[in-house]
PDB file of C-alpha atoms in Angstrom:
ATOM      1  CA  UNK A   1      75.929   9.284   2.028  1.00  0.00           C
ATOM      2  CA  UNK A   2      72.764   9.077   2.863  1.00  0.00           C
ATOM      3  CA  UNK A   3      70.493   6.300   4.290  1.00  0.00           C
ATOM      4  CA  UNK A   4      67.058   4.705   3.563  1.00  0.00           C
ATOM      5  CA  UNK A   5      64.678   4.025   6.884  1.00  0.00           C
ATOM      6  CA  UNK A   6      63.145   1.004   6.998  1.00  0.00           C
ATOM      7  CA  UNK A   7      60.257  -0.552   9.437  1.00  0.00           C
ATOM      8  CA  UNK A   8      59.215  -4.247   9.875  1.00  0.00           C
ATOM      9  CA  UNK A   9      56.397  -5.709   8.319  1.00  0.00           C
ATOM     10  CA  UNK A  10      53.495  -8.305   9.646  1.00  0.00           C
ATOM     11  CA  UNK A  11      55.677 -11.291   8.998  1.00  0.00           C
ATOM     12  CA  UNK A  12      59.051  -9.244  10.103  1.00  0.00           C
ATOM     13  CA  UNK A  13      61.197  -8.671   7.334  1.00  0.00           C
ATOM     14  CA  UNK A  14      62.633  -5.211   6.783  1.00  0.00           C
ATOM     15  CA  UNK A  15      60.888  -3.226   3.841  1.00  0.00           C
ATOM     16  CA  UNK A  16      62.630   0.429   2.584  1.00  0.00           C
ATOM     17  CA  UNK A  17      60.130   3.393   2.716  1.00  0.00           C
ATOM     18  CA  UNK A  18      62.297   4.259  -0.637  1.00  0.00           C
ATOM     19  CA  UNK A  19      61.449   3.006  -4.238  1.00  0.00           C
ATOM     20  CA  UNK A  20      64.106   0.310  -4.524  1.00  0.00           C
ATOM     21  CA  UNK A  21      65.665   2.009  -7.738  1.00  0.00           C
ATOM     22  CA  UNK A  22      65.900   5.927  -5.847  1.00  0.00           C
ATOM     23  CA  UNK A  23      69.276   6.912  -5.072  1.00  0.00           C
ATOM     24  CA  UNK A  24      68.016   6.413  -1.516  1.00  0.00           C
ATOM     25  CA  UNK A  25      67.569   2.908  -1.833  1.00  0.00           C
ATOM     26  CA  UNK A  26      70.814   2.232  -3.501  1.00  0.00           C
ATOM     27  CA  UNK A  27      73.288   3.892  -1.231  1.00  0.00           C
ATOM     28  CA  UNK A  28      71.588   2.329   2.020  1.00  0.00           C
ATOM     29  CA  UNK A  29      74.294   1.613   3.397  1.00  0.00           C
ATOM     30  CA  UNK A  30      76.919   4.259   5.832  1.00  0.00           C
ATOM     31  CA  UNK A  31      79.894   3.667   7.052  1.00  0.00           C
ATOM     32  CA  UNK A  32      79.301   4.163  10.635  1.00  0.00           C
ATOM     33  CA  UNK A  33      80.846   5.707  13.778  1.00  0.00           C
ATOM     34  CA  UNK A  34      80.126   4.035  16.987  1.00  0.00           C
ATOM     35  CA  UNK A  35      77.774   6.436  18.305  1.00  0.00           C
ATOM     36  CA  UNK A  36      75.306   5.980  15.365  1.00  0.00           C
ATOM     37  CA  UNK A  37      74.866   2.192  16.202  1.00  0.00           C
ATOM     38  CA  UNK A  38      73.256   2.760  20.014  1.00  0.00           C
ATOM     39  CA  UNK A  39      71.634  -0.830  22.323  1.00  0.00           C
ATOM     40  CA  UNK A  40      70.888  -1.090  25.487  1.00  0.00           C
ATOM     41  CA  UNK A  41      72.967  -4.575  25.484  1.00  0.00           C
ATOM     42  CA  UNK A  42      76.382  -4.724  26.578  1.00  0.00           C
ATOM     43  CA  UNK A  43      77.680  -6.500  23.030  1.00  0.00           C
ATOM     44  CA  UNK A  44      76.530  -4.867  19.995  1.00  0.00           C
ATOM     45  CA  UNK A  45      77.247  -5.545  16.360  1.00  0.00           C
ATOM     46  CA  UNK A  46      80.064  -3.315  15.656  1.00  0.00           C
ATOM     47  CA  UNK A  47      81.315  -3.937  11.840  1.00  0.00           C
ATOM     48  CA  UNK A  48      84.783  -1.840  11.871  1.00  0.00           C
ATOM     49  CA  UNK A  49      83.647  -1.110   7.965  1.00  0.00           C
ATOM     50  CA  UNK A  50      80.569  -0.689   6.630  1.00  0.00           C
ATOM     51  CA  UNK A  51      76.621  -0.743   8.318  1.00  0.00           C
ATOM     52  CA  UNK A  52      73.672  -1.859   6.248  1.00  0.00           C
ATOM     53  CA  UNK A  53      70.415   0.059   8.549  1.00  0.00           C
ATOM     54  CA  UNK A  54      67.390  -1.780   9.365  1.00  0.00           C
ATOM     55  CA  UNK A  55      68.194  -5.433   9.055  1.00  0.00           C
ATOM     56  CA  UNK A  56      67.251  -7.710  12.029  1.00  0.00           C
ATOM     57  CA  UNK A  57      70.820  -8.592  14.261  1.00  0.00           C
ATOM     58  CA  UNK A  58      71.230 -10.802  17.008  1.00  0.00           C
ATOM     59  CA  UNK A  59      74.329 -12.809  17.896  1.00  0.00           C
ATOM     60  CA  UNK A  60      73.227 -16.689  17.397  1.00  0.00           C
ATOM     61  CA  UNK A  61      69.976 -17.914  15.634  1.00  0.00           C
ATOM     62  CA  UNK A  62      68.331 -21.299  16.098  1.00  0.00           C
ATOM     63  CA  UNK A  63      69.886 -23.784  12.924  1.00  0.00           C
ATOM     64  CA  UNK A  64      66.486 -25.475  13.705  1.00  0.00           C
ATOM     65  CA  UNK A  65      64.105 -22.482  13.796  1.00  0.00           C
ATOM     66  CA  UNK A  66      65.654 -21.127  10.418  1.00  0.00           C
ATOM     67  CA  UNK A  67      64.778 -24.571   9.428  1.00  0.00           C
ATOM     68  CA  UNK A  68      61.082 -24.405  10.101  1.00  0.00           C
ATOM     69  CA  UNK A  69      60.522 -20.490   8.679  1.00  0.00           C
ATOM     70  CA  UNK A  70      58.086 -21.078   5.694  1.00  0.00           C
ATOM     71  CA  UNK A  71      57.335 -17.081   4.989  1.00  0.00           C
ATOM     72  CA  UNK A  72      59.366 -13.872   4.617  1.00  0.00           C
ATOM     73  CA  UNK A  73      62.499 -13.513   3.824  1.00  0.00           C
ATOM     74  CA  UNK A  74      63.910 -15.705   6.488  1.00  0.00           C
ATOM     75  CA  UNK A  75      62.415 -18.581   4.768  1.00  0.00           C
ATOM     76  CA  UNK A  76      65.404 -19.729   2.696  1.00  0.00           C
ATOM     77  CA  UNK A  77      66.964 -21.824   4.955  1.00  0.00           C
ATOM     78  CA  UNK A  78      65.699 -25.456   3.544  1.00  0.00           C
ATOM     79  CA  UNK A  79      69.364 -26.163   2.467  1.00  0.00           C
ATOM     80  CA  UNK A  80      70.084 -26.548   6.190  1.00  0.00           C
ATOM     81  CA  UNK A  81      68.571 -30.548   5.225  1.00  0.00           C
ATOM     82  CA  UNK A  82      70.696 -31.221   2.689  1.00  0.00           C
ATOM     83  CA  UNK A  83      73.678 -29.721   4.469  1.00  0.00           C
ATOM     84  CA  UNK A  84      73.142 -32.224   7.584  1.00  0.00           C
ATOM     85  CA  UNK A  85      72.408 -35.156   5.059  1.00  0.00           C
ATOM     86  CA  UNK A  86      75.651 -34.782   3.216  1.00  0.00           C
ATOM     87  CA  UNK A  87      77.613 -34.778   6.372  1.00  0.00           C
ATOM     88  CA  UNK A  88      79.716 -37.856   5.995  1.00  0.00           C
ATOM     89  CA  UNK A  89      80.379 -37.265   2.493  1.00  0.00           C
ATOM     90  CA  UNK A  90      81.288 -33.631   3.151  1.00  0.00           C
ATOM     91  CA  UNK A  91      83.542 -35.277   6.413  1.00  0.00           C
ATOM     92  CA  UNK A  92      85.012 -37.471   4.250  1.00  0.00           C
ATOM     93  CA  UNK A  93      86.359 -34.800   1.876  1.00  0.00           C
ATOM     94  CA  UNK A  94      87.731 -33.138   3.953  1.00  0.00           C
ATOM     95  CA  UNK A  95      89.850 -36.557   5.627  1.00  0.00           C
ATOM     96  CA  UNK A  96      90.563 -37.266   2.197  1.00  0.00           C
ATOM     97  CA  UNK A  97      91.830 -33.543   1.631  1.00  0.00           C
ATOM     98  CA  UNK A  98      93.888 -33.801   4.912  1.00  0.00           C
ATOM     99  CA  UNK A  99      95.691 -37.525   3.429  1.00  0.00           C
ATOM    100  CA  UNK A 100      96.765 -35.775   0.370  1.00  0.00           C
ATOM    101  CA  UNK A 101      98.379 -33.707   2.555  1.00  0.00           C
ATOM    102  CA  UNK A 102      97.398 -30.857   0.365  1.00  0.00           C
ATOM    103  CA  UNK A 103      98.742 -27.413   2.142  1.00  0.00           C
ATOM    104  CA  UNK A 104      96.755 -24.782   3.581  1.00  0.00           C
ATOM    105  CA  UNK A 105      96.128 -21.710   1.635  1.00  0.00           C
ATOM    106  CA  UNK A 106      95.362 -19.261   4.901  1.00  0.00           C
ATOM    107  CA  UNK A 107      97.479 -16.040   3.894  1.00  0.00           C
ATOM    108  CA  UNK A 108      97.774 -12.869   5.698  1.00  0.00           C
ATOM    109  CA  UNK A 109      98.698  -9.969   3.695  1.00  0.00           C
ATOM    110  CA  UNK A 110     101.338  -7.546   4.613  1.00  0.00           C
ATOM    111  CA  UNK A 111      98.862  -5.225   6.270  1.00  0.00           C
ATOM    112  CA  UNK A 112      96.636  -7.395   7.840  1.00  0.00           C
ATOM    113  CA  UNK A 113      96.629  -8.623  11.137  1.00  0.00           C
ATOM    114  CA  UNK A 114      97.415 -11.811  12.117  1.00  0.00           C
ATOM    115  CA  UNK A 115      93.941 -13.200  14.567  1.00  0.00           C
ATOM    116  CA  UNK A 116      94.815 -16.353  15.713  1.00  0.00           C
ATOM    117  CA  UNK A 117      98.001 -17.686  17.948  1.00  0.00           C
ATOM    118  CA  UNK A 118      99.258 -21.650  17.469  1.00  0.00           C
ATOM    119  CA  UNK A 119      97.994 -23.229  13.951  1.00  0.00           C
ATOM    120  CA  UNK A 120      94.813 -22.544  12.105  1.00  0.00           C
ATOM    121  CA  UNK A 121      94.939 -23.764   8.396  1.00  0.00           C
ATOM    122  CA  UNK A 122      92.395 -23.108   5.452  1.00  0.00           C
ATOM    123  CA  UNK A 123      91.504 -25.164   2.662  1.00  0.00           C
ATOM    124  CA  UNK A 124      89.208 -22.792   0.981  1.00  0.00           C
ATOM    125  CA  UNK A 125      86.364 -22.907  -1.749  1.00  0.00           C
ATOM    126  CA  UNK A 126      86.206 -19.290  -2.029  1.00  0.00           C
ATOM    127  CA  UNK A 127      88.441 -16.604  -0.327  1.00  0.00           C
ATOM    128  CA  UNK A 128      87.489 -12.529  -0.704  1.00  0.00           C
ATOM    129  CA  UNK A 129      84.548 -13.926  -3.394  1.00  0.00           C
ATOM    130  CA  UNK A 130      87.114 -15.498  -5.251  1.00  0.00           C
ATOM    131  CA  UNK A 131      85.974 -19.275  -5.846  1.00  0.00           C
ATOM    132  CA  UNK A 132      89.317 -21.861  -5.541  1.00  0.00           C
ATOM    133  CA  UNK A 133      88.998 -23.760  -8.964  1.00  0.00           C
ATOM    134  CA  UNK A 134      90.599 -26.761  -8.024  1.00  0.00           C
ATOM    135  CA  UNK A 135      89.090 -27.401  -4.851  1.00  0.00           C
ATOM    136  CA  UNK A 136      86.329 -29.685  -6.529  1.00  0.00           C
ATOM    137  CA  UNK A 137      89.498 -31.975  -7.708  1.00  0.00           C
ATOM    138  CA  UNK A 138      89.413 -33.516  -3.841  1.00  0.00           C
ATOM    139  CA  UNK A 139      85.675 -32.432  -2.839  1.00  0.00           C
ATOM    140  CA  UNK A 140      83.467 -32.620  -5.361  1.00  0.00           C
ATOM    141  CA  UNK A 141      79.913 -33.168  -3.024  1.00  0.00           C
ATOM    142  CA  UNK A 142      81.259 -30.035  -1.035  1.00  0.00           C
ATOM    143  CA  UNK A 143      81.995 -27.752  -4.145  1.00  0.00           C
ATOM    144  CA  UNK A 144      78.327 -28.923  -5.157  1.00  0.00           C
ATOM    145  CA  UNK A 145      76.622 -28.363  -1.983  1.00  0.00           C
ATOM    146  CA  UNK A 146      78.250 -24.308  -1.790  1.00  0.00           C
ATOM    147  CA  UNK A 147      77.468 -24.045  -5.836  1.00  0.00           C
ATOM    148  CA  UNK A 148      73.959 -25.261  -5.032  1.00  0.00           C
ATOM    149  CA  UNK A 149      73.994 -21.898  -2.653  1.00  0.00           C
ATOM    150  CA  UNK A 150      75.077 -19.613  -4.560  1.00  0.00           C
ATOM    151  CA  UNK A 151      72.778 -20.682  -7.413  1.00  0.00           C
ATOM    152  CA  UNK A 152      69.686 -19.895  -5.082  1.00  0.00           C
ATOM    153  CA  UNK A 153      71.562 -16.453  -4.469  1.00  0.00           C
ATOM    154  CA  UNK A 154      72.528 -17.073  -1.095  1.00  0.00           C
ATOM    155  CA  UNK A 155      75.938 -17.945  -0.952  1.00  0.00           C
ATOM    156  CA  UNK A 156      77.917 -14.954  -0.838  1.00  0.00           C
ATOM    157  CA  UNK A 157      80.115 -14.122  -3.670  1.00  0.00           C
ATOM    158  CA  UNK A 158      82.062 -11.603  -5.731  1.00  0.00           C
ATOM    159  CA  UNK A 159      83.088  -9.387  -2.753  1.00  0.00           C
ATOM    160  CA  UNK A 160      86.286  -9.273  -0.708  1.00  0.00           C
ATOM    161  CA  UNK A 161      83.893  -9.730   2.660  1.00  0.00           C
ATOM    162  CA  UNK A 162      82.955 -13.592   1.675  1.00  0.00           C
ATOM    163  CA  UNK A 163      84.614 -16.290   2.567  1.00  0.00           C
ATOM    164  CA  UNK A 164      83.966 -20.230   2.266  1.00  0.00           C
ATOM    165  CA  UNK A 165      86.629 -23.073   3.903  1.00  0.00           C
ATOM    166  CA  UNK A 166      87.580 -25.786   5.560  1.00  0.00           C
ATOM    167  CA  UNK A 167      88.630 -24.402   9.274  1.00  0.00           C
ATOM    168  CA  UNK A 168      90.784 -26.686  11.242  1.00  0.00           C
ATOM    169  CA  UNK A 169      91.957 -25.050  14.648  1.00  0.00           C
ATOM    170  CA  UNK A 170      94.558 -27.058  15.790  1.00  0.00           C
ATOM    171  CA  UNK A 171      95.146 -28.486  19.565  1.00  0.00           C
ATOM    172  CA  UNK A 172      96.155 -25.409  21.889  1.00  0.00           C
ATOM    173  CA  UNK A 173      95.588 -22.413  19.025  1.00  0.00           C
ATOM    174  CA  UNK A 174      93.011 -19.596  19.374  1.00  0.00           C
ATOM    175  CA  UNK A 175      91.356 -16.810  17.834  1.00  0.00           C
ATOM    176  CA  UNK A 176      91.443 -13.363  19.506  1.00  0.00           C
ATOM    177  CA  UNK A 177      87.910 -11.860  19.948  1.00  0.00           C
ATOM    178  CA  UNK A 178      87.395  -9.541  16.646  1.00  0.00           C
ATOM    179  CA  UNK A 179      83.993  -8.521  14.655  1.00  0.00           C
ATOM    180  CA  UNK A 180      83.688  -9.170  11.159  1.00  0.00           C
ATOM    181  CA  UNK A 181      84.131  -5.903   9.087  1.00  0.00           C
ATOM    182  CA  UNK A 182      80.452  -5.440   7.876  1.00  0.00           C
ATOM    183  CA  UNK A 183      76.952  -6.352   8.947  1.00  0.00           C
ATOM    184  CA  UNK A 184      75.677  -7.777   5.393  1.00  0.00           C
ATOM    185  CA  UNK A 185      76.477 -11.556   5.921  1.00  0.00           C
ATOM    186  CA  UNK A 186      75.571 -14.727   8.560  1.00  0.00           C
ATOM    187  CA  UNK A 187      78.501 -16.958   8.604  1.00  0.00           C
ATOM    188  CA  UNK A 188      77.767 -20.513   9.542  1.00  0.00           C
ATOM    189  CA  UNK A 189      80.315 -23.374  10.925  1.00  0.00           C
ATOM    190  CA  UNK A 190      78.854 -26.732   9.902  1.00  0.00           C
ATOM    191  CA  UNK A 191      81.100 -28.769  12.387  1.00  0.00           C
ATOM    192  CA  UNK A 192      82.636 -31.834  11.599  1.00  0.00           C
ATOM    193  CA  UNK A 193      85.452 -33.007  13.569  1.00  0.00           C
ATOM    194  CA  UNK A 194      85.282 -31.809  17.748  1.00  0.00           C
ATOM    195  CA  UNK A 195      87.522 -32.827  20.278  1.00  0.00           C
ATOM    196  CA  UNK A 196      86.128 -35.518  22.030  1.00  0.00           C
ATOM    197  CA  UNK A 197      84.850 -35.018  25.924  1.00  0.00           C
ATOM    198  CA  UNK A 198      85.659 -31.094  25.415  1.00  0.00           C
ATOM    199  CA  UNK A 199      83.828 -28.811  27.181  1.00  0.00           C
ATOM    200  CA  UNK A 200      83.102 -24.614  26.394  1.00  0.00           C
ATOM    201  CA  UNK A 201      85.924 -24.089  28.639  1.00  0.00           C
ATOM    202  CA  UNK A 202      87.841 -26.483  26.758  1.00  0.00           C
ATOM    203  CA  UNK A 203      87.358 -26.082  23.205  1.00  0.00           C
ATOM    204  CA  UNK A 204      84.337 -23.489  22.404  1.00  0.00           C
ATOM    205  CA  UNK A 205      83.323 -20.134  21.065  1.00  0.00           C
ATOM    206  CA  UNK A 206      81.988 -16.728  22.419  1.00  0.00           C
ATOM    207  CA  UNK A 207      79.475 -14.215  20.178  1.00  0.00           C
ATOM    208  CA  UNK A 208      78.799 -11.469  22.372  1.00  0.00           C
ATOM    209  CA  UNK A 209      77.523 -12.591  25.919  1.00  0.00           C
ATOM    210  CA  UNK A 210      76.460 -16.044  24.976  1.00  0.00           C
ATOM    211  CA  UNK A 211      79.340 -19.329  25.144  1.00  0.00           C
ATOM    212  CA  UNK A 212      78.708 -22.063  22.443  1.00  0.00           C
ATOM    213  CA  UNK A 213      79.951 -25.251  21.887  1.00  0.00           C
ATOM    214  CA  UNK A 214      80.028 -27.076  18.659  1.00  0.00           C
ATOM    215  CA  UNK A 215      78.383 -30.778  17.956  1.00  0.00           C
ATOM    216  CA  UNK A 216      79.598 -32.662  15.135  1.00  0.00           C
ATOM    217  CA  UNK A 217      76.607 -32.396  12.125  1.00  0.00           C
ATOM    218  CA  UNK A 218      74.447 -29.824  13.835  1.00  0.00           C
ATOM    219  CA  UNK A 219      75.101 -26.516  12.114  1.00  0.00           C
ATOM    220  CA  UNK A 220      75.604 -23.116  14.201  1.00  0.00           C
ATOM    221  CA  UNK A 221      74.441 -19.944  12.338  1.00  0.00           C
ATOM    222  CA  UNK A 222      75.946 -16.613  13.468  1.00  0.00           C
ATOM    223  CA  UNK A 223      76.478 -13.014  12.885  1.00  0.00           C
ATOM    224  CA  UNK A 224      79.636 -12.244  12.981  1.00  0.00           C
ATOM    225  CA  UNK A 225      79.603  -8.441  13.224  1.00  0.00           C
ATOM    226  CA  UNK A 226      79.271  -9.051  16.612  1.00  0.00           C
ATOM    227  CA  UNK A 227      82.320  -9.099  18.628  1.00  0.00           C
ATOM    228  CA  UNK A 228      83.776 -13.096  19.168  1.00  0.00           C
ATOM    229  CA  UNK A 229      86.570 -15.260  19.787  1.00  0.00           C
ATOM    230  CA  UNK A 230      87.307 -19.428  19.750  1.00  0.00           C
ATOM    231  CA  UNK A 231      89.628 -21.607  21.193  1.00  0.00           C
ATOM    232  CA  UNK A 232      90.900 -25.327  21.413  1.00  0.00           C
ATOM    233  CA  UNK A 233      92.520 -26.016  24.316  1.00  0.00           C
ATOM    234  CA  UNK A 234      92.739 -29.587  23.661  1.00  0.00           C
ATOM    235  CA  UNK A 235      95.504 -31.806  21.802  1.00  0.00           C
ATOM    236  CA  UNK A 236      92.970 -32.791  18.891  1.00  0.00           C
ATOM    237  CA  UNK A 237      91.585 -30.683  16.002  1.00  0.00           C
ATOM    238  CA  UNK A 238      88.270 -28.928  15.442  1.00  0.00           C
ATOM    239  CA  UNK A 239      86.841 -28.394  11.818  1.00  0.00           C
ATOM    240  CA  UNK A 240      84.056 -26.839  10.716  1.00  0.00           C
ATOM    241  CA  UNK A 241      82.915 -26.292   7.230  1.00  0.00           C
ATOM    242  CA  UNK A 242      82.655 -22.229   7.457  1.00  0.00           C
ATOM    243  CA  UNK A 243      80.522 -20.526   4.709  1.00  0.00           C
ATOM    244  CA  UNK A 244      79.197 -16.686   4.572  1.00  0.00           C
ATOM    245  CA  UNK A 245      75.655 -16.099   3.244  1.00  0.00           C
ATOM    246  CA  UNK A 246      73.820 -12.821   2.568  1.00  0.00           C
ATOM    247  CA  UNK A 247      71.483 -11.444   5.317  1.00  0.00           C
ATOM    248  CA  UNK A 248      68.139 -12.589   4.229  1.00  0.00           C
ATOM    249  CA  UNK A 249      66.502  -9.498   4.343  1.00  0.00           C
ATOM    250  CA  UNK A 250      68.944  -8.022   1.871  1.00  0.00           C
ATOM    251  CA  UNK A 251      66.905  -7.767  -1.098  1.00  0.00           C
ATOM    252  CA  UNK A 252      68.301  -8.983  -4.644  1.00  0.00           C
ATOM    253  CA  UNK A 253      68.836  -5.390  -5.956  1.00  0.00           C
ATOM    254  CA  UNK A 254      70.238  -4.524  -3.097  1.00  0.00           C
ATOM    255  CA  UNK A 255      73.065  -7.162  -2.979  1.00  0.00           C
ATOM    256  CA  UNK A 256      73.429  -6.419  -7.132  1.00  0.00           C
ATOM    257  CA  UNK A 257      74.029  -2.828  -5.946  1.00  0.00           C
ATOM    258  CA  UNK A 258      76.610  -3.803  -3.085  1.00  0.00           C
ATOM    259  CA  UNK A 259      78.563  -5.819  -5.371  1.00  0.00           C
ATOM    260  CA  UNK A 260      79.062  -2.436  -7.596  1.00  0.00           C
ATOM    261  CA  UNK A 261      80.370  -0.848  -4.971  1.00  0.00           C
ATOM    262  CA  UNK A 262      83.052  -3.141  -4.122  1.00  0.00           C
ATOM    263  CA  UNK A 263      83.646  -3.722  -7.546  1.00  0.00           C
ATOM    264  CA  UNK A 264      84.439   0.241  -7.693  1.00  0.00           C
ATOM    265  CA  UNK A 265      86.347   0.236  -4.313  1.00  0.00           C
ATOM    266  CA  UNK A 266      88.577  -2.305  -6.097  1.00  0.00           C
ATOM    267  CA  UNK A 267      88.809  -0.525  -9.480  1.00  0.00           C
ATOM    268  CA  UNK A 268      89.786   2.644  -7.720  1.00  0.00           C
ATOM    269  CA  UNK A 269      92.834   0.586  -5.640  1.00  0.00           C
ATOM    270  CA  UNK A 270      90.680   1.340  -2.325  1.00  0.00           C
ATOM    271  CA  UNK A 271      90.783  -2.302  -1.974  1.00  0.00           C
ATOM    272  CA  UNK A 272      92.868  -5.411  -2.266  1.00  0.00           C
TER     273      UNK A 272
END
C-alpha cells in the first residue's frame, strides 16, 4: 500500500505532494510496523492498527490555545465555548441520567480485552460510529451539543474507531496503560464530576511522559495513539464527557475515503 509524503506549510498544516483524487492520495494511510514510526522521545504514538503519515502528533494540546487558532486547519476549535458554557446543563444530564438509574451499556466482546480493573460504566451517544438513538430521551442539550459536531464535520462518525460517552470511573478502578488503535482522531474528556481534594497521585491520568489532572469544566484534548493509563484511587467518582474528533489536518476527502475503507473492512467480515 503505498503512501503519500506530505510537508508543512507557512501556517503548519500538512499538505499531500499528491493530487487529492490520485490513488496516492487515497490510500495514505499504512498499516505500520514499529520500526517505520522512529522519535527521538521515549513515548511515541504507537496505533496497534492503522498510521495516517504526516499529520502533526503530540501527546496533550492546550484546550485554550486550540481556542485562540484563527487560521489553518487547526482553527476549528470555537466549539470549545459552547462546550464550557453548557457545562451545568450537560452536568445535569448526566445526574439526571445517573437517578434514572438507567444501566451502563460498556460491553466487551468475546475477543476483546477487558482495560480497566474495579467499575467503569458507559452511557454512550455513539459507540464504534454507531449513534445511541435514545440517548437524547434523558440528554437532550448533550445529544445537541455532539450533533452540532458532527454537523461541522468534526465529530467522528461512521467508523468502528469513534466513540462518544459518558465515562464514570468509579472509586478505586483503573485503566491499564494502552494506545488507541489508530492515529486519525483527538479524543477529548470534558470533565464534570472530580473527586474532591484529589491529587495526580490520587485520581489522574498519564499520556506518554506528561501526568494530568482533570478540573471540573476545563476540557483536556489528547491523542490517544499515544500510550496512557487513568486511575481513581479515591472513594468518589470521576466523569468526563469523552468524545473522538477527526485530526484537523485530515482533509474532507480524505476522511470520505477512510470511511470506505472501513465500510469495506466490515463488508468483507474483517471487522465487527
Amino acid at each position: 500500500m503505498c503512501c503519500h509524503d506530505s510537508e508543512q506549510n507557512a501556517t503548519g498544516d500538512r499538505k499531500s505532494r499528491w493530487p487529492v483524487s490520485s490513488p496516492c492520495a487515497m490510500a495514505s494511510a499504512t498499516i505500520i510496523q514499529s520500526a517505520l514510526c522512529r522519535t527521538t522521545a521515549k513515548f511515541r504514538p504507537s496505533p496497534s492498527l492503522f498510521f495516517f503519515p504526516g499529520l502533526r502528533q503530540q501527546p496533550v494540546y492546550d484546550a485554550d490555545e486550540l481556542q485562540r487558532t484563527s487560521s489553518g486547519s487547526w482553527a476549528c476549535f470555537q466549539w470549545l465555548q459552547a462546550l464550557k458554557a453548557g457545562h451545568e446543563q450537560i452536568k445535569g444530564e448526566y445526574l439526571r441520567l445517573q437517578a434514572a438509574q438507567v444501566p451502563s451499556d460498556y460491553l466487551v466482546g468475546e475477543q476483546e480485552h477487558q482495560l480497566h480493573e474495579g467499575e467503569w460504566q458507559w452511557h454512550s451517544f455513539m459507540q464504534k460510529g454507531v449513534i445511541n438513538k435514545f440517548f437524547d430521551m434523558y440528554c437532550p442539550a448533550t445529544a445537541a451539543f455532539l450533533m452540532g459536531l458532527q454537523k461541522d464535520q468534526q465529530l467522528m462518525r461512521s467508523i468502528p474507531l469513534s466513540y462518544a460517552f459518558f465515562s464514570t470511573l468509579k472509586g478505586g478502578a483503573k485503566i491499564a496503560a494502552h494506545s488507541a488503535p489508530a492515529n486519525l482522531r483527538l479524543r477529548v474528556h470534558y470533565p464534570l464530576i472530580v473527586p474532591d481534594g484529589a491529587g495526580v497521585a490520587d485520581c489522574g491520568m498519564r499520556i506518554g511522559e506528561q501526568q494530568l489532572q482533570w478540573t471540573e469544566g476545563q476540557p483536556l484534548v489528547f491523542d490517544d495513539s499515544f500510550e496512557h493509563e487513568v486511575w481513581n484511587k479515591t472513594e468518589q467518582d470521576r466523569v468526563v464527557l469523552l468524545f473522538d474528533i477527526w485530526h484537523p489536518e485530515i482533509t474532507l476527502p480524505e476522511r470520505a475515503a477512510i470511511r470506505e475503507m472501513f465500510a469495506h473492512a466490515r463488508e468483507q467480515g474483517w471487522l465487527k
